[in-house]
PDB file of N, CA, C and O in Angstrom:
ATOM      1  N   UNK C   1     -98.969  59.092 -95.092  1.00 79.00           N
ATOM      2  CA  UNK C   1     -99.437  59.758 -93.898  1.00 79.00           C
ATOM      3  C   UNK C   1     -99.433  61.275 -94.079  1.00 79.00           C
ATOM      4  O   UNK C   1    -100.279  61.950 -93.518  1.00 79.00           O
ATOM      5  N   UNK C   2     -98.494  61.802 -94.861  1.00 81.00           N
ATOM      6  CA  UNK C   2     -98.453  63.254 -95.037  1.00 81.00           C
ATOM      7  C   UNK C   2     -99.704  63.771 -95.735  1.00 81.00           C
ATOM      8  O   UNK C   2    -100.198  64.855 -95.416  1.00 81.00           O
ATOM      9  N   UNK C   3    -100.235  62.998 -96.674  1.00 80.00           N
ATOM     10  CA  UNK C   3    -101.461  63.411 -97.354  1.00 80.00           C
ATOM     11  C   UNK C   3    -102.642  63.413 -96.378  1.00 80.00           C
ATOM     12  O   UNK C   3    -103.507  64.287 -96.442  1.00 80.00           O
ATOM     13  N   UNK C   4    -102.660  62.453 -95.469  1.00 82.00           N
ATOM     14  CA  UNK C   4    -103.729  62.421 -94.464  1.00 82.00           C
ATOM     15  C   UNK C   4    -103.583  63.596 -93.507  1.00 82.00           C
ATOM     16  O   UNK C   4    -104.569  64.236 -93.141  1.00 82.00           O
ATOM     17  N   UNK C   5    -102.352  63.917 -93.111  1.00 81.00           N
ATOM     18  CA  UNK C   5    -102.135  65.074 -92.234  1.00 81.00           C
ATOM     19  C   UNK C   5    -102.626  66.351 -92.886  1.00 81.00           C
ATOM     20  O   UNK C   5    -103.203  67.213 -92.228  1.00 81.00           O
ATOM     21  N   UNK C   6    -102.406  66.497 -94.188  1.00 79.00           N
ATOM     22  CA  UNK C   6    -102.816  67.710 -94.894  1.00 79.00           C
ATOM     23  C   UNK C   6    -104.325  67.901 -94.855  1.00 79.00           C
ATOM     24  O   UNK C   6    -104.805  69.034 -94.832  1.00 79.00           O
ATOM     25  N   UNK C   7    -105.070  66.809 -94.820  1.00 79.00           N
ATOM     26  CA  UNK C   7    -106.522  66.928 -94.763  1.00 79.00           C
ATOM     27  C   UNK C   7    -107.054  66.911 -93.338  1.00 79.00           C
ATOM     28  O   UNK C   7    -108.117  67.453 -93.067  1.00 79.00           O
ATOM     29  N   UNK C   8    -106.333  66.303 -92.416  1.00 79.00           N
ATOM     30  CA  UNK C   8    -106.844  66.135 -91.056  1.00 79.00           C
ATOM     31  C   UNK C   8    -106.667  67.382 -90.208  1.00 79.00           C
ATOM     32  O   UNK C   8    -107.503  67.675 -89.350  1.00 79.00           O
ATOM     33  N   UNK C   9    -105.588  68.132 -90.435  1.00 82.00           N
ATOM     34  CA  UNK C   9    -105.318  69.304 -89.608  1.00 82.00           C
ATOM     35  C   UNK C   9    -105.775  70.568 -90.309  1.00 82.00           C
ATOM     36  O   UNK C   9    -105.589  70.717 -91.518  1.00 82.00           O
ATOM     37  N   UNK C  10    -106.349  71.517 -89.553  1.00 83.00           N
ATOM     38  CA  UNK C  10    -106.697  72.814 -90.158  1.00 83.00           C
ATOM     39  C   UNK C  10    -105.433  73.534 -90.636  1.00 83.00           C
ATOM     40  O   UNK C  10    -104.339  73.314 -90.127  1.00 83.00           O
ATOM     41  N   UNK C  11    -105.604  74.411 -91.607  1.00 85.00           N
ATOM     42  CA  UNK C  11    -104.464  75.094 -92.211  1.00 85.00           C
ATOM     43  C   UNK C  11    -103.609  75.825 -91.182  1.00 85.00           C
ATOM     44  O   UNK C  11    -102.389  75.806 -91.265  1.00 85.00           O
ATOM     45  N   UNK C  12    -104.239  76.456 -90.188  1.00 88.00           N
ATOM     46  CA  UNK C  12    -103.508  77.258 -89.214  1.00 88.00           C
ATOM     47  C   UNK C  12    -102.550  76.429 -88.369  1.00 88.00           C
ATOM     48  O   UNK C  12    -101.555  76.950 -87.867  1.00 88.00           O
ATOM     49  N   UNK C  13    -102.826  75.155 -88.156  1.00 88.00           N
ATOM     50  CA  UNK C  13    -102.000  74.319 -87.282  1.00 88.00           C
ATOM     51  C   UNK C  13    -101.429  73.105 -88.014  1.00 88.00           C
ATOM     52  O   UNK C  13    -100.949  72.173 -87.383  1.00 88.00           O
ATOM     53  N   UNK C  14    -101.467  73.121 -89.330  1.00 88.00           N
ATOM     54  CA  UNK C  14    -101.049  71.955 -90.099  1.00 88.00           C
ATOM     55  C   UNK C  14     -99.588  71.592 -89.864  1.00 88.00           C
ATOM     56  O   UNK C  14     -99.242  70.434 -89.644  1.00 88.00           O
ATOM     57  N   UNK C  15     -98.698  72.570 -89.886  1.00 90.00           N
ATOM     58  CA  UNK C  15     -97.273  72.275 -89.685  1.00 90.00           C
ATOM     59  C   UNK C  15     -97.014  71.773 -88.269  1.00 90.00           C
ATOM     60  O   UNK C  15     -96.250  70.821 -88.069  1.00 90.00           O
ATOM     61  N   UNK C  16     -97.666  72.380 -87.292  1.00 91.00           N
ATOM     62  CA  UNK C  16     -97.497  71.945 -85.908  1.00 91.00           C
ATOM     63  C   UNK C  16     -98.054  70.541 -85.712  1.00 91.00           C
ATOM     64  O   UNK C  16     -97.420  69.686 -85.085  1.00 91.00           O
ATOM     65  N   UNK C  17     -99.221  70.276 -86.242  1.00 88.00           N
ATOM     66  CA  UNK C  17     -99.826  68.956 -86.106  1.00 88.00           C
ATOM     67  C   UNK C  17     -99.023  67.875 -86.794  1.00 88.00           C
ATOM     68  O   UNK C  17     -98.832  66.785 -86.246  1.00 88.00           O
ATOM     69  N   UNK C  18     -98.519  68.176 -87.984  1.00 90.00           N
ATOM     70  CA  UNK C  18     -97.698  67.208 -88.704  1.00 90.00           C
ATOM     71  C   UNK C  18     -96.407  66.937 -87.945  1.00 90.00           C
ATOM     72  O   UNK C  18     -95.999  65.785 -87.780  1.00 90.00           O
ATOM     73  N   UNK C  19     -95.761  67.983 -87.467  1.00 92.00           N
ATOM     74  CA  UNK C  19     -94.529  67.814 -86.699  1.00 92.00           C
ATOM     75  C   UNK C  19     -94.753  67.022 -85.425  1.00 92.00           C
ATOM     76  O   UNK C  19     -93.925  66.181 -85.054  1.00 92.00           O
ATOM     77  N   UNK C  20     -95.861  67.278 -84.762  1.00 92.00           N
ATOM     78  CA  UNK C  20     -96.178  66.546 -83.530  1.00 92.00           C
ATOM     79  C   UNK C  20     -96.385  65.055 -83.821  1.00 92.00           C
ATOM     80  O   UNK C  20     -95.853  64.197 -83.120  1.00 92.00           O
ATOM     81  N   UNK C  21     -97.136  64.755 -84.872  1.00 88.00           N
ATOM     82  CA  UNK C  21     -97.393  63.354 -85.224  1.00 88.00           C
ATOM     83  C   UNK C  21     -96.105  62.643 -85.625  1.00 88.00           C
ATOM     84  O   UNK C  21     -95.881  61.484 -85.252  1.00 88.00           O
ATOM     85  N   UNK C  22     -95.247  63.314 -86.376  1.00 91.00           N
ATOM     86  CA  UNK C  22     -93.970  62.711 -86.758  1.00 91.00           C
ATOM     87  C   UNK C  22     -93.099  62.492 -85.526  1.00 91.00           C
ATOM     88  O   UNK C  22     -92.424  61.468 -85.392  1.00 91.00           O
ATOM     89  N   UNK C  23     -93.126  63.441 -84.597  1.00 93.00           N
ATOM     90  CA  UNK C  23     -92.363  63.293 -83.353  1.00 93.00           C
ATOM     91  C   UNK C  23     -92.836  62.111 -82.521  1.00 93.00           C
ATOM     92  O   UNK C  23     -92.023  61.374 -81.949  1.00 93.00           O
ATOM     93  N   UNK C  24     -94.138  61.906 -82.455  1.00 90.00           N
ATOM     94  CA  UNK C  24     -94.676  60.751 -81.732  1.00 90.00           C
ATOM     95  C   UNK C  24     -94.193  59.454 -82.388  1.00 90.00           C
ATOM     96  O   UNK C  24     -93.798  58.504 -81.712  1.00 90.00           O
ATOM     97  N   UNK C  25     -94.191  59.423 -83.710  1.00 88.00           N
ATOM     98  CA  UNK C  25     -93.713  58.243 -84.426  1.00 88.00           C
ATOM     99  C   UNK C  25     -92.244  57.974 -84.161  1.00 88.00           C
ATOM    100  O   UNK C  25     -91.827  56.826 -83.970  1.00 88.00           O
ATOM    101  N   UNK C  26     -91.451  59.016 -84.107  1.00 94.00           N
ATOM    102  CA  UNK C  26     -90.025  58.831 -83.820  1.00 94.00           C
ATOM    103  C   UNK C  26     -89.812  58.380 -82.387  1.00 94.00           C
ATOM    104  O   UNK C  26     -88.904  57.587 -82.106  1.00 94.00           O
ATOM    105  N   UNK C  27     -90.629  58.867 -81.482  1.00 93.00           N
ATOM    106  CA  UNK C  27     -90.544  58.392 -80.096  1.00 93.00           C
ATOM    107  C   UNK C  27     -90.853  56.912 -80.000  1.00 93.00           C
ATOM    108  O   UNK C  27     -90.192  56.171 -79.266  1.00 93.00           O
ATOM    109  N   UNK C  28     -91.838  56.472 -80.773  1.00 89.00           N
ATOM    110  CA  UNK C  28     -92.174  55.048 -80.794  1.00 89.00           C
ATOM    111  C   UNK C  28     -91.058  54.203 -81.376  1.00 89.00           C
ATOM    112  O   UNK C  28     -90.813  53.087 -80.919  1.00 89.00           O
ATOM    113  N   UNK C  29     -90.352  54.757 -82.358  1.00 91.00           N
ATOM    114  CA  UNK C  29     -89.247  53.996 -82.942  1.00 91.00           C
ATOM    115  C   UNK C  29     -88.058  53.899 -81.991  1.00 91.00           C
ATOM    116  O   UNK C  29     -87.225  53.005 -82.115  1.00 91.00           O
ATOM    117  N   UNK C  30     -87.986  54.793 -81.038  1.00 95.00           N
ATOM    118  CA  UNK C  30     -86.945  54.711 -80.008  1.00 95.00           C
ATOM    119  C   UNK C  30     -87.364  53.728 -78.911  1.00 95.00           C
ATOM    120  O   UNK C  30     -86.567  52.901 -78.459  1.00 95.00           O
ATOM    121  N   UNK C  31     -88.625  53.806 -78.498  1.00 94.00           N
ATOM    122  CA  UNK C  31     -89.094  52.969 -77.391  1.00 94.00           C
ATOM    123  C   UNK C  31     -89.365  51.517 -77.794  1.00 94.00           C
ATOM    124  O   UNK C  31     -89.314  50.628 -76.933  1.00 94.00           O
ATOM    125  N   UNK C  32     -89.627  51.263 -79.071  1.00 93.00           N
ATOM    126  CA  UNK C  32     -89.940  49.908 -79.522  1.00 93.00           C
ATOM    127  C   UNK C  32     -88.845  48.894 -79.230  1.00 93.00           C
ATOM    128  O   UNK C  32     -89.108  47.865 -78.590  1.00 93.00           O
ATOM    129  N   UNK C  33     -87.620  49.140 -79.664  1.00 94.00           N
ATOM    130  CA  UNK C  33     -86.558  48.168 -79.376  1.00 94.00           C
ATOM    131  C   UNK C  33     -86.248  48.025 -77.883  1.00 94.00           C
ATOM    132  O   UNK C  33     -85.914  46.935 -77.413  1.00 94.00           O
ATOM    133  N   UNK C  34     -86.380  49.115 -77.144  1.00 96.00           N
ATOM    134  CA  UNK C  34     -86.149  49.049 -75.697  1.00 96.00           C
ATOM    135  C   UNK C  34     -87.204  48.162 -75.048  1.00 96.00           C
ATOM    136  O   UNK C  34     -86.895  47.296 -74.219  1.00 96.00           O
ATOM    137  N   UNK C  35     -88.457  48.359 -75.434  1.00 95.00           N
ATOM    138  CA  UNK C  35     -89.552  47.550 -74.896  1.00 95.00           C
ATOM    139  C   UNK C  35     -89.368  46.075 -75.256  1.00 95.00           C
ATOM    140  O   UNK C  35     -89.564  45.194 -74.414  1.00 95.00           O
ATOM    141  N   UNK C  36     -88.992  45.814 -76.511  1.00 96.00           N
ATOM    142  CA  UNK C  36     -88.770  44.426 -76.927  1.00 96.00           C
ATOM    143  C   UNK C  36     -87.646  43.795 -76.113  1.00 96.00           C
ATOM    144  O   UNK C  36     -87.744  42.634 -75.698  1.00 96.00           O
ATOM    145  N   UNK C  37     -86.595  44.545 -75.854  1.00 96.00           N
ATOM    146  CA  UNK C  37     -85.499  44.029 -75.044  1.00 96.00           C
ATOM    147  C   UNK C  37     -85.937  43.660 -73.645  1.00 96.00           C
ATOM    148  O   UNK C  37     -85.551  42.612 -73.106  1.00 96.00           O
ATOM    149  N   UNK C  38     -86.750  44.521 -73.032  1.00 97.00           N
ATOM    150  CA  UNK C  38     -87.270  44.215 -71.694  1.00 97.00           C
ATOM    151  C   UNK C  38     -88.155  42.972 -71.708  1.00 97.00           C
ATOM    152  O   UNK C  38     -88.102  42.146 -70.797  1.00 97.00           O
ATOM    153  N   UNK C  39     -88.973  42.825 -72.740  1.00 97.00           N
ATOM    154  CA  UNK C  39     -89.853  41.660 -72.825  1.00 97.00           C
ATOM    155  C   UNK C  39     -89.044  40.376 -73.000  1.00 97.00           C
ATOM    156  O   UNK C  39     -89.339  39.356 -72.359  1.00 97.00           O
ATOM    157  N   UNK C  40     -88.035  40.417 -73.847  1.00 97.00           N
ATOM    158  CA  UNK C  40     -87.166  39.239 -74.008  1.00 97.00           C
ATOM    159  C   UNK C  40     -86.439  38.917 -72.721  1.00 97.00           C
ATOM    160  O   UNK C  40     -86.269  37.759 -72.356  1.00 97.00           O
ATOM    161  N   UNK C  41     -85.995  39.960 -72.014  1.00 97.00           N
ATOM    162  CA  UNK C  41     -85.280  39.753 -70.758  1.00 97.00           C
ATOM    163  C   UNK C  41     -86.167  39.088 -69.714  1.00 97.00           C
ATOM    164  O   UNK C  41     -85.702  38.321 -68.873  1.00 97.00           O
ATOM    165  N   UNK C  42     -87.452  39.377 -69.754  1.00 97.00           N
ATOM    166  CA  UNK C  42     -88.394  38.775 -68.804  1.00 97.00           C
ATOM    167  C   UNK C  42     -88.821  37.375 -69.212  1.00 97.00           C
ATOM    168  O   UNK C  42     -89.651  36.769 -68.551  1.00 97.00           O
ATOM    169  N   UNK C  43     -88.320  36.877 -70.342  1.00 96.00           N
ATOM    170  CA  UNK C  43     -88.597  35.504 -70.716  1.00 96.00           C
ATOM    171  C   UNK C  43     -89.711  35.302 -71.721  1.00 96.00           C
ATOM    172  O   UNK C  43     -90.115  34.165 -71.968  1.00 96.00           O
ATOM    173  N   UNK C  44     -90.229  36.379 -72.305  1.00 97.00           N
ATOM    174  CA  UNK C  44     -91.277  36.224 -73.318  1.00 97.00           C
ATOM    175  C   UNK C  44     -90.681  35.635 -74.589  1.00 97.00           C
ATOM    176  O   UNK C  44     -89.534  35.897 -74.928  1.00 97.00           O
ATOM    177  N   UNK C  45     -91.473  34.840 -75.299  1.00 97.00           N
ATOM    178  CA  UNK C  45     -91.003  34.226 -76.543  1.00 97.00           C
ATOM    179  C   UNK C  45     -91.152  35.202 -77.706  1.00 97.00           C
ATOM    180  O   UNK C  45     -91.849  36.212 -77.601  1.00 97.00           O
ATOM    181  N   UNK C  46     -90.502  34.867 -78.816  1.00 97.00           N
ATOM    182  CA  UNK C  46     -90.537  35.736 -79.989  1.00 97.00           C
ATOM    183  C   UNK C  46     -91.961  35.991 -80.503  1.00 97.00           C
ATOM    184  O   UNK C  46     -92.309  37.140 -80.783  1.00 97.00           O
ATOM    185  N   UNK C  47     -92.822  34.967 -80.623  1.00 97.00           N
ATOM    186  CA  UNK C  47     -94.189  35.247 -81.091  1.00 97.00           C
ATOM    187  C   UNK C  47     -94.960  36.188 -80.157  1.00 97.00           C
ATOM    188  O   UNK C  47     -95.722  37.040 -80.613  1.00 97.00           O
ATOM    189  N   UNK C  48     -94.737  36.061 -78.861  1.00 96.00           N
ATOM    190  CA  UNK C  48     -95.433  36.933 -77.909  1.00 96.00           C
ATOM    191  C   UNK C  48     -94.943  38.361 -78.036  1.00 96.00           C
ATOM    192  O   UNK C  48     -95.740  39.309 -78.057  1.00 96.00           O
ATOM    193  N   UNK C  49     -93.640  38.542 -78.144  1.00 96.00           N
ATOM    194  CA  UNK C  49     -93.077  39.890 -78.290  1.00 96.00           C
ATOM    195  C   UNK C  49     -93.544  40.502 -79.608  1.00 96.00           C
ATOM    196  O   UNK C  49     -93.905  41.681 -79.654  1.00 96.00           O
ATOM    197  N   UNK C  50     -93.560  39.718 -80.673  1.00 96.00           N
ATOM    198  CA  UNK C  50     -94.026  40.220 -81.963  1.00 96.00           C
ATOM    199  C   UNK C  50     -95.488  40.657 -81.878  1.00 96.00           C
ATOM    200  O   UNK C  50     -95.870  41.682 -82.457  1.00 96.00           O
ATOM    201  N   UNK C  51     -96.294  39.909 -81.152  1.00 96.00           N
ATOM    202  CA  UNK C  51     -97.698  40.281 -80.982  1.00 96.00           C
ATOM    203  C   UNK C  51     -97.826  41.593 -80.220  1.00 96.00           C
ATOM    204  O   UNK C  51     -98.594  42.477 -80.615  1.00 96.00           O
ATOM    205  N   UNK C  52     -97.061  41.742 -79.155  1.00 94.00           N
ATOM    206  CA  UNK C  52     -97.092  42.995 -78.393  1.00 94.00           C
ATOM    207  C   UNK C  52     -96.619  44.175 -79.241  1.00 94.00           C
ATOM    208  O   UNK C  52     -97.180  45.265 -79.174  1.00 94.00           O
ATOM    209  N   UNK C  53     -95.595  43.950 -80.053  1.00 93.00           N
ATOM    210  CA  UNK C  53     -95.077  45.030 -80.894  1.00 93.00           C
ATOM    211  C   UNK C  53     -96.078  45.397 -81.995  1.00 93.00           C
ATOM    212  O   UNK C  53     -96.139  46.543 -82.419  1.00 93.00           O
ATOM    213  N   UNK C  54     -96.865  44.439 -82.434  1.00 94.00           N
ATOM    214  CA  UNK C  54     -97.846  44.695 -83.487  1.00 94.00           C
ATOM    215  C   UNK C  54     -99.069  45.450 -82.971  1.00 94.00           C
ATOM    216  O   UNK C  54     -99.821  46.022 -83.763  1.00 94.00           O
ATOM    217  N   UNK C  55     -99.271  45.464 -81.668  1.00 92.00           N
ATOM    218  CA  UNK C  55    -100.453  46.122 -81.100  1.00 92.00           C
ATOM    219  C   UNK C  55    -100.532  47.602 -81.483  1.00 92.00           C
ATOM    220  O   UNK C  55    -101.610  48.105 -81.788  1.00 92.00           O
ATOM    221  N   UNK C  56     -99.398  48.292 -81.479  1.00 87.00           N
ATOM    222  CA  UNK C  56     -99.402  49.704 -81.849  1.00 87.00           C
ATOM    223  C   UNK C  56     -99.833  49.922 -83.283  1.00 87.00           C
ATOM    224  O   UNK C  56    -100.626  50.822 -83.583  1.00 87.00           O
ATOM    225  N   UNK C  57     -99.336  49.087 -84.179  1.00 89.00           N
ATOM    226  CA  UNK C  57     -99.718  49.195 -85.592  1.00 89.00           C
ATOM    227  C   UNK C  57    -101.191  48.850 -85.789  1.00 89.00           C
ATOM    228  O   UNK C  57    -101.877  49.480 -86.596  1.00 89.00           O
ATOM    229  N   UNK C  58    -101.676  47.867 -85.059  1.00 93.00           N
ATOM    230  CA  UNK C  58    -103.090  47.498 -85.166  1.00 93.00           C
ATOM    231  C   UNK C  58    -103.987  48.619 -84.661  1.00 93.00           C
ATOM    232  O   UNK C  58    -105.029  48.904 -85.257  1.00 93.00           O
ATOM    233  N   UNK C  59    -103.585  49.266 -83.590  1.00 91.00           N
ATOM    234  CA  UNK C  59    -104.354  50.411 -83.075  1.00 91.00           C
ATOM    235  C   UNK C  59    -104.361  51.552 -84.085  1.00 91.00           C
ATOM    236  O   UNK C  59    -105.397  52.176 -84.330  1.00 91.00           O
ATOM    237  N   UNK C  60    -103.201  51.841 -84.678  1.00 85.00           N
ATOM    238  CA  UNK C  60    -103.113  52.906 -85.676  1.00 85.00           C
ATOM    239  C   UNK C  60    -103.974  52.587 -86.896  1.00 85.00           C
ATOM    240  O   UNK C  60    -104.649  53.468 -87.438  1.00 85.00           O
ATOM    241  N   UNK C  61    -103.969  51.331 -87.334  1.00 89.00           N
ATOM    242  CA  UNK C  61    -104.801  50.932 -88.471  1.00 89.00           C
ATOM    243  C   UNK C  61    -106.281  51.105 -88.145  1.00 89.00           C
ATOM    244  O   UNK C  61    -107.068  51.531 -88.999  1.00 89.00           O
ATOM    245  N   UNK C  62    -106.670  50.797 -86.904  1.00 90.00           N
ATOM    246  CA  UNK C  62    -108.058  50.990 -86.493  1.00 90.00           C
ATOM    247  C   UNK C  62    -108.464  52.448 -86.498  1.00 90.00           C
ATOM    248  O   UNK C  62    -109.563  52.802 -86.940  1.00 90.00           O
ATOM    249  N   UNK C  63    -107.562  53.305 -86.035  1.00 85.00           N
ATOM    250  CA  UNK C  63    -107.851  54.746 -86.035  1.00 85.00           C
ATOM    251  C   UNK C  63    -107.968  55.260 -87.468  1.00 85.00           C
ATOM    252  O   UNK C  63    -108.885  56.025 -87.792  1.00 85.00           O
ATOM    253  N   UNK C  64    -107.057  54.849 -88.338  1.00 82.00           N
ATOM    254  CA  UNK C  64    -107.108  55.293 -89.733  1.00 82.00           C
ATOM    255  C   UNK C  64    -108.361  54.794 -90.433  1.00 82.00           C
ATOM    256  O   UNK C  64    -108.928  55.487 -91.282  1.00 82.00           O
ATOM    257  N   UNK C  65    -108.815  53.595 -90.091  1.00 84.00           N
ATOM    258  CA  UNK C  65    -110.025  53.056 -90.707  1.00 84.00           C
ATOM    259  C   UNK C  65    -111.261  53.846 -90.311  1.00 84.00           C
ATOM    260  O   UNK C  65    -112.210  53.954 -91.083  1.00 84.00           O
ATOM    261  N   UNK C  66    -111.245  54.424 -89.129  1.00 84.00           N
ATOM    262  CA  UNK C  66    -112.400  55.189 -88.658  1.00 84.00           C
ATOM    263  C   UNK C  66    -112.318  56.671 -89.013  1.00 84.00           C
ATOM    264  O   UNK C  66    -113.276  57.405 -88.822  1.00 84.00           O
ATOM    265  N   UNK C  67    -111.188  57.108 -89.544  1.00 78.00           N
ATOM    266  CA  UNK C  67    -110.983  58.514 -89.863  1.00 78.00           C
ATOM    267  C   UNK C  67    -111.823  58.905 -91.066  1.00 78.00           C
ATOM    268  O   UNK C  67    -111.806  58.245 -92.106  1.00 78.00           O
ATOM    269  N   UNK C  68    -112.565  59.961 -90.935  1.00 73.00           N
ATOM    270  CA  UNK C  68    -113.393  60.472 -92.029  1.00 73.00           C
ATOM    271  C   UNK C  68    -112.777  61.787 -92.503  1.00 73.00           C
ATOM    272  O   UNK C  68    -112.798  62.790 -91.812  1.00 73.00           O
ATOM    273  N   UNK C  69    -112.225  61.761 -93.704  1.00 67.00           N
ATOM    274  CA  UNK C  69    -111.609  62.947 -94.263  1.00 67.00           C
ATOM    275  C   UNK C  69    -112.571  63.628 -95.218  1.00 67.00           C
ATOM    276  O   UNK C  69    -113.295  62.975 -95.963  1.00 67.00           O
ATOM    277  N   UNK C  70    -112.549  64.942 -95.200  1.00 65.00           N
ATOM    278  CA  UNK C  70    -113.369  65.712 -96.117  1.00 65.00           C
ATOM    279  C   UNK C  70    -112.542  65.992 -97.369  1.00 65.00           C
ATOM    280  O   UNK C  70    -111.400  66.427 -97.269  1.00 65.00           O
ATOM    281  N   UNK C  71    -113.090  65.741 -98.552  1.00 60.00           N
ATOM    282  CA  UNK C  71    -112.332  66.026 -99.772  1.00 60.00           C
ATOM    283  C   UNK C  71    -112.099  67.520 -99.925  1.00 60.00           C
ATOM    284  O   UNK C  71    -112.923  68.337 -99.516  1.00 60.00           O
ATOM    285  N   UNK C  72    -110.965  67.876-100.483  1.00 55.00           N
ATOM    286  CA  UNK C  72    -110.626  69.277-100.696  1.00 55.00           C
ATOM    287  C   UNK C  72    -111.355  69.755-101.943  1.00 55.00           C
ATOM    288  O   UNK C  72    -111.023  69.372-103.060  1.00 55.00           O
ATOM    289  N   UNK C  73    -112.365  70.591-101.741  1.00 52.00           N
ATOM    290  CA  UNK C  73    -113.164  71.077-102.856  1.00 52.00           C
ATOM    291  C   UNK C  73    -112.737  72.475-103.268  1.00 52.00           C
ATOM    292  O   UNK C  73    -113.371  73.097-104.088  1.00 52.00           O
ATOM    293  N   UNK C  74    -111.642  72.981-102.714  1.00 53.00           N
ATOM    294  CA  UNK C  74    -111.221  74.336-103.009  1.00 53.00           C
ATOM    295  C   UNK C  74    -110.439  74.445-104.314  1.00 53.00           C
ATOM    296  O   UNK C  74    -110.159  75.529-104.766  1.00 53.00           O
ATOM    297  N   UNK C  75    -110.088  73.335-104.936  1.00 56.00           N
ATOM    298  CA  UNK C  75    -109.327  73.375-106.173  1.00 56.00           C
ATOM    299  C   UNK C  75    -110.281  73.455-107.354  1.00 56.00           C
ATOM    300  O   UNK C  75    -111.062  72.550-107.593  1.00 56.00           O
ATOM    301  N   UNK C  76    -110.212  74.530-108.127  1.00 62.00           N
ATOM    302  CA  UNK C  76    -111.119  74.657-109.273  1.00 62.00           C
ATOM    303  C   UNK C  76    -110.750  73.664-110.369  1.00 62.00           C
ATOM    304  O   UNK C  76    -109.583  73.412-110.640  1.00 62.00           O
ATOM    305  N   UNK C  77    -111.757  73.071-110.978  1.00 64.00           N
ATOM    306  CA  UNK C  77    -111.547  72.152-112.081  1.00 64.00           C
ATOM    307  C   UNK C  77    -111.219  70.723-111.679  1.00 64.00           C
ATOM    308  O   UNK C  77    -111.043  69.883-112.537  1.00 64.00           O
ATOM    309  N   UNK C  78    -111.128  70.449-110.377  1.00 62.00           N
ATOM    310  CA  UNK C  78    -110.821  69.100-109.920  1.00 62.00           C
ATOM    311  C   UNK C  78    -112.128  68.431-109.525  1.00 62.00           C
ATOM    312  O   UNK C  78    -112.859  68.926-108.679  1.00 62.00           O
ATOM    313  N   UNK C  79    -112.430  67.312-110.173  1.00 67.00           N
ATOM    314  CA  UNK C  79    -113.677  66.615-109.893  1.00 67.00           C
ATOM    315  C   UNK C  79    -113.468  65.642-108.735  1.00 67.00           C
ATOM    316  O   UNK C  79    -112.421  65.035-108.595  1.00 67.00           O
ATOM    317  N   UNK C  80    -114.491  65.521-107.935  1.00 64.00           N
ATOM    318  CA  UNK C  80    -114.466  64.609-106.794  1.00 64.00           C
ATOM    319  C   UNK C  80    -114.721  63.186-107.276  1.00 64.00           C
ATOM    320  O   UNK C  80    -115.661  62.953-108.032  1.00 64.00           O
ATOM    321  N   UNK C  81    -113.883  62.200-106.860  1.00 64.00           N
ATOM    322  CA  UNK C  81    -114.128  60.810-107.260  1.00 64.00           C
ATOM    323  C   UNK C  81    -115.478  60.316-106.753  1.00 64.00           C
ATOM    324  O   UNK C  81    -115.958  60.757-105.706  1.00 64.00           O
ATOM    325  N   UNK C  82    -116.080  59.408-107.487  1.00 66.00           N
ATOM    326  CA  UNK C  82    -117.409  58.912-107.133  1.00 66.00           C
ATOM    327  C   UNK C  82    -117.409  58.218-105.777  1.00 66.00           C
ATOM    328  O   UNK C  82    -118.372  58.313-105.028  1.00 66.00           O
ATOM    329  N   UNK C  83    -116.307  57.550-105.414  1.00 66.00           N
ATOM    330  CA  UNK C  83    -116.266  56.827-104.142  1.00 66.00           C
ATOM    331  C   UNK C  83    -116.193  57.758-102.947  1.00 66.00           C
ATOM    332  O   UNK C  83    -116.434  57.344-101.829  1.00 66.00           O
ATOM    333  N   UNK C  84    -115.852  59.043-103.167  1.00 62.00           N
ATOM    334  CA  UNK C  84    -115.823  59.993-102.060  1.00 62.00           C
ATOM    335  C   UNK C  84    -117.164  60.680-101.840  1.00 62.00           C
ATOM    336  O   UNK C  84    -117.376  61.284-100.804  1.00 62.00           O
ATOM    337  N   UNK C  85    -118.031  60.607-102.815  1.00 60.00           N
ATOM    338  CA  UNK C  85    -119.331  61.277-102.683  1.00 60.00           C
ATOM    339  C   UNK C  85    -120.189  60.540-101.664  1.00 60.00           C
ATOM    340  O   UNK C  85    -120.282  59.334-101.673  1.00 60.00           O
ATOM    341  N   UNK C  86    -120.787  61.315-100.761  1.00 55.00           N
ATOM    342  CA  UNK C  86    -121.661  60.675 -99.777  1.00 55.00           C
ATOM    343  C   UNK C  86    -122.961  61.401 -99.622  1.00 55.00           C
ATOM    344  O   UNK C  86    -123.211  62.436-100.044  1.00 55.00           O
TER     345      UNK C  86
END
């Protein structure tokens, strides 16, 4: 994820953007077990809770799949891979 952050955020806000994204991830790691506990308390079964918990990861995978990163062409002597050429 750090490599994606380096390409996704402009240089001026890269540290702030990376820190914000990491903070959101840590917030999710705090809220995940609490949410699972509430779902179990309400009588949901393990497969249902697992499905609900997987929704966040599935959404993130969908966002990453749609993300279009521009290759860094500022490095002299580094050739762009053929699969990145469009």
